[in-house]
mmCIF file with all atom_site columns, C-alpha atoms in Angstrom:
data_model
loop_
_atom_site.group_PDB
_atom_site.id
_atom_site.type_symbol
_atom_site.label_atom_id
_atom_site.label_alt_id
_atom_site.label_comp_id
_atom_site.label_asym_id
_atom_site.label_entity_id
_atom_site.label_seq_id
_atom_site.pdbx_PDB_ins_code
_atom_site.Cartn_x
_atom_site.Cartn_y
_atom_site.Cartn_z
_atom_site.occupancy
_atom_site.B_iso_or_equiv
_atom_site.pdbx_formal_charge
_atom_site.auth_seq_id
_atom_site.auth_comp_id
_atom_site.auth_asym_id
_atom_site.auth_atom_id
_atom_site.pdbx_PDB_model_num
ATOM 1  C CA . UNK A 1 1  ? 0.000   0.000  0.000   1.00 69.00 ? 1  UNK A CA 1
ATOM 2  C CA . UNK A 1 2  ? 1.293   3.127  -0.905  1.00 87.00 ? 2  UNK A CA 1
ATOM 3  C CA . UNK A 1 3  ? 0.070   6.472  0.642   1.00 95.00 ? 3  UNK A CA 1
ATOM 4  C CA . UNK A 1 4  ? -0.222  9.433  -1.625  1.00 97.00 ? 4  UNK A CA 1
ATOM 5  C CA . UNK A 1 5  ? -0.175  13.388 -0.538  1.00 98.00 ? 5  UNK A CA 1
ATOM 6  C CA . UNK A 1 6  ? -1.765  16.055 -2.688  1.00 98.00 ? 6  UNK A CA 1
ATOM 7  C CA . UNK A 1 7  ? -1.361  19.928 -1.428  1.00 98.00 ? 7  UNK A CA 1
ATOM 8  C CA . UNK A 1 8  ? -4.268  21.642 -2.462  1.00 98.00 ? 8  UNK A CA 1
ATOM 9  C CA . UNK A 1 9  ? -5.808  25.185 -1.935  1.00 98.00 ? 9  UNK A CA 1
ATOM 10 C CA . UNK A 1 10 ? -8.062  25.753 1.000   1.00 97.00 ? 10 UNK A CA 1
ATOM 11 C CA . UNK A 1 11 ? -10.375 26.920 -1.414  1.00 97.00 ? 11 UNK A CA 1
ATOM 12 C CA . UNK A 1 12 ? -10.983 23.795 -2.759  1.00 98.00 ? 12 UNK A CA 1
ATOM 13 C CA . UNK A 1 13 ? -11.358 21.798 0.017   1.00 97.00 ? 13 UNK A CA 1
ATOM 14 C CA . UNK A 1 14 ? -15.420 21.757 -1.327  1.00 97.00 ? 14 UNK A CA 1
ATOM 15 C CA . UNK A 1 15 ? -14.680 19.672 -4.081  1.00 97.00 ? 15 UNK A CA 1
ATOM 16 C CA . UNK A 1 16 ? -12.926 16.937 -1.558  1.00 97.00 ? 16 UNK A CA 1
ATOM 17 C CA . UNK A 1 17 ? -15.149 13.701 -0.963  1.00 97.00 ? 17 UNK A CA 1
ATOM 18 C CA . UNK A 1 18 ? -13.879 12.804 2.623   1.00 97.00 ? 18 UNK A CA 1
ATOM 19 C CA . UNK A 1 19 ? -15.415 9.386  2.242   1.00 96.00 ? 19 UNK A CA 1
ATOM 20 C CA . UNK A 1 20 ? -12.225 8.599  -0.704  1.00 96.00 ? 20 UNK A CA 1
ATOM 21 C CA . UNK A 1 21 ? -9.385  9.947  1.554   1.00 97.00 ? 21 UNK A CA 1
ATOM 22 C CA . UNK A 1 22 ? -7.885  9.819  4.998   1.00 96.00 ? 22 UNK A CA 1
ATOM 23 C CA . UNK A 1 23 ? -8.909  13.427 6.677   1.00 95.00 ? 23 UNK A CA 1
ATOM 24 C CA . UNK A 1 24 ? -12.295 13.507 8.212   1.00 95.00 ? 24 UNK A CA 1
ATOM 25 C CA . UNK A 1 25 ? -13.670 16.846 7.214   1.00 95.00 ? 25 UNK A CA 1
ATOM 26 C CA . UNK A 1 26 ? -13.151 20.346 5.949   1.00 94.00 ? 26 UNK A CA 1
ATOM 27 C CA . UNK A 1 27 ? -12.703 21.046 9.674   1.00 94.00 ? 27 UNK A CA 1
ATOM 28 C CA . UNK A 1 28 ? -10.427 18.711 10.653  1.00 93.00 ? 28 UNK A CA 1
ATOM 29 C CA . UNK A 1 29 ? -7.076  19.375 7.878   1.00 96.00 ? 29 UNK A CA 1
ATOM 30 C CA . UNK A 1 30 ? -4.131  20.358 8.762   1.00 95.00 ? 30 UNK A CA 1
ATOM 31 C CA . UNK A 1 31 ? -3.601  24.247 7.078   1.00 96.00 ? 31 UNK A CA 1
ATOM 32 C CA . UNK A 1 32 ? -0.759  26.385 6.262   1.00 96.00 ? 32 UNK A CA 1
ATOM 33 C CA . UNK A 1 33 ? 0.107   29.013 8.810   1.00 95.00 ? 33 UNK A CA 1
ATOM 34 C CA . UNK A 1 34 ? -1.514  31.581 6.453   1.00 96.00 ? 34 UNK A CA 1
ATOM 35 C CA . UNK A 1 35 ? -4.062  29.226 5.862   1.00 96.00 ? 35 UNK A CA 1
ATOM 36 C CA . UNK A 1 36 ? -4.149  29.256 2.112   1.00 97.00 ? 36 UNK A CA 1
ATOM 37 C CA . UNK A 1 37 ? -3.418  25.705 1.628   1.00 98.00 ? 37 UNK A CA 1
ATOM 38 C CA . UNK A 1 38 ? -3.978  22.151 3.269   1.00 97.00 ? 38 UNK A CA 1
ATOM 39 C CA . UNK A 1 39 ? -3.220  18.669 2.143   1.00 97.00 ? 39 UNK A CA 1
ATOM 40 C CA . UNK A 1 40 ? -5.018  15.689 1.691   1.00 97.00 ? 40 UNK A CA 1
ATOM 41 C CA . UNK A 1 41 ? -3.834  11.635 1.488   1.00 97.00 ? 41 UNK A CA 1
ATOM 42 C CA . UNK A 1 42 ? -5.143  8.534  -0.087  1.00 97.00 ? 42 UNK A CA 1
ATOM 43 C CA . UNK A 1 43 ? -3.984  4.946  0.212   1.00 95.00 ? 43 UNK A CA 1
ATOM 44 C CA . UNK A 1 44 ? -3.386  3.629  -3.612  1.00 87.00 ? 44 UNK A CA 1
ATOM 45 C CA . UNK A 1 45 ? -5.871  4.582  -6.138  1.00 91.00 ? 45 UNK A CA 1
ATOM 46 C CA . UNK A 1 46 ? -6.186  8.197  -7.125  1.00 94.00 ? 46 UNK A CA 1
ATOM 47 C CA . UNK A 1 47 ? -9.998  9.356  -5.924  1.00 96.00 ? 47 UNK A CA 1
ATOM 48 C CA . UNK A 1 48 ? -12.068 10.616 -8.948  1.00 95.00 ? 48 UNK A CA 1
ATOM 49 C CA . UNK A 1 49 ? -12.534 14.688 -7.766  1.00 97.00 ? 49 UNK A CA 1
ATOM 50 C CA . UNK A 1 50 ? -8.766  14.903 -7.863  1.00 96.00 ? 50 UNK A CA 1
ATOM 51 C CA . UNK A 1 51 ? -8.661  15.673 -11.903 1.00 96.00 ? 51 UNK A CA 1
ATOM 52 C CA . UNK A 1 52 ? -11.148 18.440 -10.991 1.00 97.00 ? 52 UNK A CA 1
ATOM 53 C CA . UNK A 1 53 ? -9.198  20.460 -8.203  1.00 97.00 ? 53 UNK A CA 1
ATOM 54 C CA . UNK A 1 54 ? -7.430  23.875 -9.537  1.00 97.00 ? 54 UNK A CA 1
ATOM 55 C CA . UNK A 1 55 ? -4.213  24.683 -7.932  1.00 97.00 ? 55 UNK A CA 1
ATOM 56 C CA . UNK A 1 56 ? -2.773  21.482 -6.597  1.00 97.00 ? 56 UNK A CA 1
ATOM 57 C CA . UNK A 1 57 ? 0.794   20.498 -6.064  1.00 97.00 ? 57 UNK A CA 1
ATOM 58 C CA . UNK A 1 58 ? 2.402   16.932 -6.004  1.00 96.00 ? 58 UNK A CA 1
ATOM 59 C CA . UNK A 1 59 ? 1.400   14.072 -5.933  1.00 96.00 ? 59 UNK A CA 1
ATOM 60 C CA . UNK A 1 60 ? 3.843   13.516 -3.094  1.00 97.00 ? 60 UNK A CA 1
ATOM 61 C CA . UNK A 1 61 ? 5.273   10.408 -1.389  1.00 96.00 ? 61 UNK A CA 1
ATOM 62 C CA . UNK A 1 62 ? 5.490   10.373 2.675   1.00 95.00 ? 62 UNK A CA 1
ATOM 63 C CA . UNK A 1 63 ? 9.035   11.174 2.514   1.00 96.00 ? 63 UNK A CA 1
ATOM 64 C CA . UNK A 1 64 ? 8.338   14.172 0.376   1.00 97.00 ? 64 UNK A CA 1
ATOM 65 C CA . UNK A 1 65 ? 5.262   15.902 2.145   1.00 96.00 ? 65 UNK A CA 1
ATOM 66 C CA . UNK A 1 66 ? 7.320   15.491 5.434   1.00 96.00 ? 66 UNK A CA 1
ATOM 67 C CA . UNK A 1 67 ? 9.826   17.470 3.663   1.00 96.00 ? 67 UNK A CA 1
ATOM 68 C CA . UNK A 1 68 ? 7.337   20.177 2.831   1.00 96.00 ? 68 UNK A CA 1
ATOM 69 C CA . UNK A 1 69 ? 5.550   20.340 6.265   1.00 95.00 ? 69 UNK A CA 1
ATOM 70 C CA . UNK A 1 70 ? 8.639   20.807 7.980   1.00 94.00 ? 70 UNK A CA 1
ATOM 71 C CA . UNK A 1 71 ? 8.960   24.469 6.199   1.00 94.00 ? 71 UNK A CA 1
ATOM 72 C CA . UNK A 1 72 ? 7.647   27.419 7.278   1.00 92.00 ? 72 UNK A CA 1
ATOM 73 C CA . UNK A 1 73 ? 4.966   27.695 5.000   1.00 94.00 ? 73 UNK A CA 1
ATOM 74 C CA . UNK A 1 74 ? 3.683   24.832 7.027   1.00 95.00 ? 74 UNK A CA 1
ATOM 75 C CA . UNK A 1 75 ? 5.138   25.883 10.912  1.00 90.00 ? 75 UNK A CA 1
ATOM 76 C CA . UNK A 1 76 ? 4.599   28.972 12.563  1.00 85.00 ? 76 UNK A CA 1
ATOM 77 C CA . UNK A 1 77 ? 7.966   30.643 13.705  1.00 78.00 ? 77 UNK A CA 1
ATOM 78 C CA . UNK A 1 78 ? 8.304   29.940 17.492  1.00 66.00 ? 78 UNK A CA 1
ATOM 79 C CA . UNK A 1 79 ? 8.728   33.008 19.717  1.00 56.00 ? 79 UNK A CA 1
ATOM 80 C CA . UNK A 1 80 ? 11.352  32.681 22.173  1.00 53.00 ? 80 UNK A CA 1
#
């Protein structure tokens, strides 16, 4: 099994059918610090409304979207 990452804009996140990937809801995604994008994940086969969202990056493999999330697009800067 092979789990697939797509970064996507938060503005499509109403094209997403929740029941094809592993996030719950539009609620529950983990966003961007400026909260333009998210990301969702599938196990295998590529869920239908993908071909239809506007804006998305990858596909990515785990080792790449770890990459990504690590940046700080993805981490707020930590006050000290």
């Amino acid at each position: 099994m092979s789990r697939i990452y797509l970064v996507i804009p938060t503005s499509e996140l109403s094209k997403v059918d929740f029941s094809q990937v592993c996030e719950t809801s539009s609620e529950t995604v983990r966003k961007s610090v400026d909260e333009t994008k998210t990301f969702i994940k599938w196990d295998d086969t590529e869920p239908l409304f993908v071909s239809s969202i506007i804006g998305a990056e990858g596909p990515y493999n785990n080792s790449e979207i770890s990459t990504i999330l690590a940046t700080d697009v993805w981490v707020p800067d930590q006050l000290e």
